[in-house]
Structure formats: structure tokens, C-alpha cells
Coordinates of C-alpha atoms in Angstrom, one line a residue:
X257 CA -23.1 -99.2 -119.8
X258 CA -25.0 -101.0 -117.1
X259 CA -23.6 -103.7 -114.9
X260 CA -25.6 -106.7 -113.7
X261 CA -25.2 -108.0 -110.2
X262 CA -26.4 -111.5 -109.3
X263 CA -28.4 -111.6 -106.1
X264 CA -27.2 -113.9 -103.4
X265 CA -29.9 -115.3 -101.1
X266 CA -29.3 -114.1 -97.6
X267 CA -30.9 -117.1 -96.0
X268 CA -28.8 -119.7 -97.7
X269 CA -25.1 -120.2 -96.9
X270 CA -23.1 -122.9 -98.7
X271 CA -20.6 -124.6 -96.5
X272 CA -17.1 -124.7 -98.0
X273 CA -14.9 -127.7 -97.4
X274 CA -12.9 -126.0 -94.7
X275 CA -16.1 -125.2 -92.9
X276 CA -16.6 -128.9 -92.5
X277 CA -13.3 -129.0 -90.6
X278 CA -14.6 -126.3 -88.3
X279 CA -17.8 -128.3 -87.7
X280 CA -15.7 -131.4 -87.0
X281 CA -13.6 -129.4 -84.5
X282 CA -16.7 -128.0 -82.8
X283 CA -18.2 -131.4 -82.5
X284 CA -15.0 -132.9 -81.1
X285 CA -14.7 -130.1 -78.6
X286 CA -18.3 -130.6 -77.4
X287 CA -17.6 -134.4 -77.1
X288 CA -14.5 -133.8 -75.1
X289 CA -16.3 -131.5 -72.7
X290 CA -19.1 -134.0 -72.1
X291 CA -16.7 -136.9 -71.6
X292 CA -14.5 -134.9 -69.2
X293 CA -17.4 -133.8 -67.0
X294 CA -18.9 -137.3 -67.0
X295 CA -15.6 -138.7 -65.9
X296 CA -15.2 -136.1 -63.2
X297 CA -18.7 -136.9 -61.9
X298 CA -17.5 -140.5 -61.3
X299 CA -20.0 -142.1 -63.7
X300 CA -17.5 -144.5 -65.3
X301 CA -20.2 -146.6 -66.9
X302 CA -21.7 -143.6 -68.7
X303 CA -18.3 -142.7 -70.0
X304 CA -17.9 -146.1 -71.5
X305 CA -21.3 -146.1 -73.0
X306 CA -20.8 -142.6 -74.4
X307 CA -17.7 -143.7 -76.2
X308 CA -19.5 -146.7 -77.7
X309 CA -22.5 -144.6 -78.8
X310 CA -20.2 -141.9 -80.3
X311 CA -18.3 -144.5 -82.2
X312 CA -21.5 -145.7 -83.7
X313 CA -22.4 -142.1 -84.7
X314 CA -19.0 -141.6 -86.3
X315 CA -19.3 -144.8 -88.2
X316 CA -22.7 -143.8 -89.6
X317 CA -21.4 -140.3 -90.6
X318 CA -18.4 -141.8 -92.2
X319 CA -20.5 -144.1 -94.4
X320 CA -22.6 -141.3 -95.8
X321 CA -20.3 -138.3 -95.6
X322 CA -20.0 -138.0 -99.4
X323 CA -23.8 -137.8 -99.7
X324 CA -24.5 -135.2 -97.1
X325 CA -25.9 -131.8 -98.1
X326 CA -24.0 -129.0 -96.3
X327 CA -26.3 -126.1 -96.8
X328 CA -27.5 -124.0 -93.8
X329 CA -29.2 -120.7 -93.4
X330 CA -28.7 -117.7 -91.1
X331 CA -31.5 -118.6 -88.7
X332 CA -30.6 -122.3 -88.1
X333 CA -26.9 -121.2 -87.8
X334 CA -27.8 -118.6 -85.1
X335 CA -29.9 -121.2 -83.3
X336 CA -27.1 -123.8 -83.5
X337 CA -24.7 -121.2 -82.1
X338 CA -27.1 -120.4 -79.2
X339 CA -27.4 -124.1 -78.4
X340 CA -23.6 -124.5 -78.3
X341 CA -23.4 -121.4 -76.1
X342 CA -25.9 -122.9 -73.7
X343 CA -23.9 -126.2 -73.5
X344 CA -20.6 -124.3 -72.9
X345 CA -22.2 -122.0 -70.3
X346 CA -23.8 -124.9 -68.4
X347 CA -20.6 -126.9 -68.6
X348 CA -18.8 -124.1 -66.8
X349 CA -21.5 -123.5 -64.1
X350 CA -22.6 -127.0 -63.0
X351 CA -20.4 -128.5 -60.4
X352 CA -22.4 -131.5 -58.9
X353 CA -25.8 -132.8 -58.0
X354 CA -28.8 -134.0 -59.9
X355 CA -28.8 -131.0 -62.3
X356 CA -25.3 -131.9 -63.5
X357 CA -26.5 -135.5 -64.2
X358 CA -29.5 -134.3 -66.1
X359 CA -27.3 -131.9 -68.1
X360 CA -24.7 -134.6 -68.9
X361 CA -27.5 -136.9 -70.2
X362 CA -29.1 -134.3 -72.3
X363 CA -26.1 -132.4 -73.7
X364 CA -25.0 -135.0 -76.3
X365 CA -28.4 -134.6 -78.1
X366 CA -28.3 -130.8 -77.8
X367 CA -24.8 -130.7 -79.1
X368 CA -25.8 -133.0 -82.0
X369 CA -28.7 -130.8 -82.9
X370 CA -26.5 -127.7 -82.8
X371 CA -23.8 -129.1 -85.1
X372 CA -26.5 -130.4 -87.4
X373 CA -28.1 -127.0 -87.7
X374 CA -24.8 -125.3 -88.4
X375 CA -24.0 -127.9 -91.0
X376 CA -27.3 -128.4 -92.9
X377 CA -30.0 -126.2 -91.5
X378 CA -33.5 -127.2 -90.5
X379 CA -34.3 -129.1 -93.7
X380 CA -31.0 -130.9 -93.6
X381 CA -31.5 -132.3 -90.1
X382 CA -33.4 -135.3 -91.5
X383 CA -30.0 -136.5 -92.9
X384 CA -28.9 -137.1 -89.3
X385 CA -32.0 -138.8 -87.9
X386 CA -30.0 -142.0 -87.2
X387 CA -27.2 -140.2 -85.4
X388 CA -29.7 -138.0 -83.4
X389 CA -31.7 -141.1 -82.5
X390 CA -28.5 -142.7 -81.0
X391 CA -27.7 -139.6 -79.1
X392 CA -31.2 -139.5 -77.8
X393 CA -30.9 -143.1 -76.4
X394 CA -27.5 -142.3 -74.8
X395 CA -29.1 -140.5 -71.8
X396 CA -32.6 -139.3 -72.2
X397 CA -34.6 -142.5 -71.8
X398 CA -33.0 -143.1 -68.4
X399 CA -34.1 -139.6 -67.2
X400 CA -37.6 -140.2 -68.5
X401 CA -38.2 -143.7 -67.3
X402 CA -36.6 -143.2 -63.9
X403 CA -38.8 -140.2 -63.3
X404 CA -42.0 -142.0 -64.4
X405 CA -41.5 -145.5 -63.1
X406 CA -39.9 -147.1 -60.0
X407 CA -39.4 -150.8 -60.7
X408 CA -37.6 -151.4 -57.4
X409 CA -40.5 -153.5 -56.0
X410 CA -40.5 -155.7 -59.1
X411 CA -36.8 -156.2 -59.0
X412 CA -36.9 -157.1 -55.3
X413 CA -39.6 -159.7 -56.1
X414 CA -37.7 -161.2 -58.9
X415 CA -34.4 -161.4 -56.9
X416 CA -36.2 -162.9 -53.9
X417 CA -37.8 -165.5 -56.2
X418 CA -34.3 -166.4 -57.6
X419 CA -33.0 -166.8 -54.0
X420 CA -36.1 -168.9 -53.0
X421 CA -35.7 -171.1 -56.1
X422 CA -32.0 -171.6 -55.3
X423 CA -32.9 -172.9 -51.9
X424 CA -32.3 -169.9 -49.6
X425 CA -34.6 -169.0 -46.8
X426 CA -35.8 -165.6 -47.9
X427 CA -38.7 -163.3 -47.2
X428 CA -39.7 -160.1 -48.9
X429 CA -41.0 -156.9 -47.3
X430 CA -41.6 -154.2 -50.0
X431 CA -38.2 -153.5 -51.4
X432 CA -36.4 -155.3 -48.6
X433 CA -35.0 -158.8 -49.3
X434 CA -34.5 -160.5 -46.0
X435 CA -32.3 -163.5 -45.3
X436 CA -31.8 -165.1 -41.8
X437 CA -28.5 -163.2 -41.2
X438 CA -29.0 -160.0 -43.1
X439 CA -31.1 -158.0 -45.6
X440 CA -30.7 -155.6 -48.5
X441 CA -32.9 -152.7 -49.7
X442 CA -33.4 -152.4 -53.5
X443 CA -33.1 -148.7 -54.2
X444 CA -34.2 -147.2 -57.5
X445 CA -30.6 -146.8 -58.6
X446 CA -30.2 -150.6 -58.2
X447 CA -33.6 -151.5 -59.8
X448 CA -32.0 -152.1 -63.2
X449 CA -33.6 -149.2 -65.1
X450 CA -30.2 -147.9 -66.1
X451 CA -29.2 -151.3 -67.4
X452 CA -32.4 -151.5 -69.4
X453 CA -31.9 -148.1 -70.9
X454 CA -28.3 -148.9 -71.8
X455 CA -29.3 -152.1 -73.6
X456 CA -32.2 -150.3 -75.3
X457 CA -29.6 -147.9 -76.7
X458 CA -27.3 -150.7 -77.8
X459 CA -30.3 -152.4 -79.5
X460 CA -31.1 -149.2 -81.4
X461 CA -27.4 -149.0 -82.5
X462 CA -27.5 -152.5 -83.8
X463 CA -30.8 -152.0 -85.6
X464 CA -29.4 -148.9 -87.3
X465 CA -25.9 -150.1 -88.1
X466 CA -26.8 -153.8 -88.8
X467 CA -30.4 -153.8 -89.9
X468 CA -32.5 -157.0 -89.6
X469 CA -36.0 -157.9 -90.8
X470 CA -38.7 -155.5 -89.6
X471 CA -40.8 -158.2 -88.0
X472 CA -37.9 -159.0 -85.6
X473 CA -37.1 -155.4 -84.5
X474 CA -39.8 -155.4 -81.7
X475 CA -38.3 -158.7 -80.5
X476 CA -34.9 -157.1 -80.3
X477 CA -36.2 -154.3 -78.1
X478 CA -38.1 -156.6 -75.9
X479 CA -35.1 -158.9 -75.4
X480 CA -32.9 -155.8 -74.6
X481 CA -35.3 -154.9 -71.8
X482 CA -35.5 -158.6 -70.6
X483 CA -31.7 -159.0 -70.5
X484 CA -31.2 -155.8 -68.6
X485 CA -33.8 -156.7 -66.0
X486 CA -32.9 -160.3 -65.5
X487 CA -29.1 -159.9 -65.3
X488 CA -29.5 -157.0 -62.9
X489 CA -31.9 -159.1 -60.8
X490 CA -29.2 -161.8 -60.6
X491 CA -26.8 -159.2 -59.4
X492 CA -29.2 -158.0 -56.7
X493 CA -29.7 -161.6 -55.5
X494 CA -26.0 -162.1 -55.3
X495 CA -25.6 -158.8 -53.3
X496 CA -28.3 -160.0 -50.8
X497 CA -26.3 -163.2 -50.2
X498 CA -23.0 -161.3 -49.8
X499 CA -24.7 -158.9 -47.4
X500 CA -26.1 -161.8 -45.3
X501 CA -22.5 -163.1 -45.1
X502 CA -21.4 -159.7 -43.6
X503 CA -18.7 -159.4 -46.3
X504 CA -18.6 -155.6 -46.6
X505 CA -15.5 -155.5 -48.9
X506 CA -17.1 -158.0 -51.4
X507 CA -20.4 -156.1 -51.2
X508 CA -18.8 -152.8 -52.0
X509 CA -16.9 -154.4 -54.9
X510 CA -20.0 -155.8 -56.6
X511 CA -22.3 -152.9 -55.6
X512 CA -20.3 -149.8 -56.6
X513 CA -16.8 -151.0 -57.5
X514 CA -15.5 -152.7 -60.6
X515 CA -17.8 -155.7 -60.0
X516 CA -20.8 -153.6 -61.1
X517 CA -19.1 -152.8 -64.4
X518 CA -18.5 -156.6 -64.9
X519 CA -22.2 -157.2 -64.8
X520 CA -22.6 -154.3 -67.3
X521 CA -20.2 -156.0 -69.7
X522 CA -22.0 -159.3 -69.3
X523 CA -25.3 -157.7 -70.2
X524 CA -23.7 -156.2 -73.4
X525 CA -22.1 -159.5 -74.3
X526 CA -25.3 -161.5 -73.9
X527 CA -27.3 -159.1 -76.0
X528 CA -24.6 -158.9 -78.6
X529 CA -24.5 -162.7 -78.9
X530 CA -28.3 -162.7 -79.2
X531 CA -28.2 -160.2 -82.0
X532 CA -25.4 -162.0 -83.9
X533 CA -27.6 -165.1 -83.7
X534 CA -30.4 -163.2 -85.3
X535 CA -28.2 -161.8 -88.0
X536 CA -26.8 -165.3 -88.9
X537 CA -30.3 -166.8 -88.9
X538 CA -31.3 -164.0 -91.3
X539 CA -28.3 -164.7 -93.6
X540 CA -29.2 -168.4 -93.6
X541 CA -32.8 -167.6 -94.5
X542 CA -31.7 -165.3 -97.3
X543 CA -29.3 -168.0 -98.7
X544 CA -32.1 -170.6 -98.6
X545 CA -34.5 -168.3 -100.4
X546 CA -31.9 -167.5 -103.0
X547 CA -31.3 -171.2 -103.6
X548 CA -35.0 -171.9 -104.0
X549 CA -35.3 -169.2 -106.6
X550 CA -32.6 -170.8 -108.8

């Protein structure tokens, strides 16, 4: 009597339901590590943006969780484990400095790729393209753009123009905005590149979670860049006036204190109102088109 054995492919591993709980736990742990390190680094704005972006990722996953294919293989699982190991190792070794900032900006995307590989393998990663896109815009554009471009001179020119148009006696020397009683230097950190990248990320979230007509998507991205640059330019102009008044306490508040966060909130609110306007206009156009067809 012969017995027949069914061969089980070595490269395919079906994920049981409790494995999904393990994946959820791994993802939550990686998120907690990133948020904790970001908070300890003093980058409060990045913590707030991280929470917003991660909520968007969670919302997208919740909407399609019943349609996800959880099937991975030995090689993507090993690669995913290695990526997680790298994140954990670097989290324990980086203390401060530019390398820590780079790691904190890149680690959300690496962590997302790692969990995606563990869950669904190489072929299944395309299921998470929306979530991975959001994680990409959480930190990487800022690293790329700030290393490629320095828009400080342009920001200084725009802020000086605002002051001149408002009636101030102002002159410009490179990145120095000079008023009769004081001056400010527009550093790259104050150029608005970070604000622009944040709003670009929020624009991507809006386009993925609340889609609009394709012909308006480029407009959304352009307006995100414009809002980030213009509102930051207003902030720099205000800082120049405060500096000229020798009010150090107010300058510190609006430069590095809670005042800088207020401008970030204003930027998000302005862009959100703009996007809501586009959505309502699209709904109105759809209703008008439906009525014409009747």
C-alpha cells in the first residue's frame, strides 16, 4: 500500500489570521519607536505630521482590509525581517545629529516596506502602493529637496517685497532682510521648504483618500507648493519686523516656539479649505450633469 503526500511549495507561506495580529503588533511597535525618537529629538511638528499621515494610512488599510491578499514567501519574509532589524538597530544606535534626522524621515517608509513584505511578499506590495506613497511623502521629499535646492534667496526676496508693499523701508542683501533698526537672515531651515513638503504630503493624502477629477490634481499640487511658500514668506516678513523692534521674546516665540506651529496649522487649514472647495465644486458639477441627462 502506497501513501501519497501532497507537496507544499517552500516559497509560498499562507498567512493565518493570527499572523495578521502579529503584523499589526510589529507595525505598531515600529510606529511607536519612530514617534518616540522624533519626540525626543524635539521635532514636534514632525510628530504631529507623522500622526496625521499614519491615520491616513490606517484609514486606507481599514477600507480594504477584507480584500487584501496575505501571501508571502521565504525570501520576501527574510528581507522584511532584515529591514526591521536595520530599523531596530539604527534606533538603538543613533543619538542625535543630522544622521538621526535622516533616519527618522526614512524609517517610516522602510518600516512600511518591511511589514508589506512580511504580509504579502513582492507581488503583494502593489496592494499597498497608496500607503507606501503616503509614507514616502512623510519625510523623504524634504530630504531630497533640501539637499538639491536652497530657496532661501527667493524667500528673502518675497518677504522683502511684502514689507516694501506694506510701506516699510526695507533693503535686501542676498538672504539678509534689512530694516532701519534691525535685520534678519533667512536660513535654509526658514526658507519654507519643509512647509512646502508637508503640504505636498497632505495634498497626496487628500488625492488618495478623497479623489477628485484627474485634470485638477496638478492644480492641487501646485497650490500646496504655493500656500506653503506664501504663508511661510509672511511669517519671515513678520519675524523681520519683530527683530527690528528688538523684541527677543516675541521673536523666539514666532521663530522656534509655539508660534511657528501656529503658522503650520494655518497652512494646513488654508489648504484644507481650498480642497473642500474643489470637492464641493466637483459634487455640484456632477449633480448638474446628472440633471441634464434626465
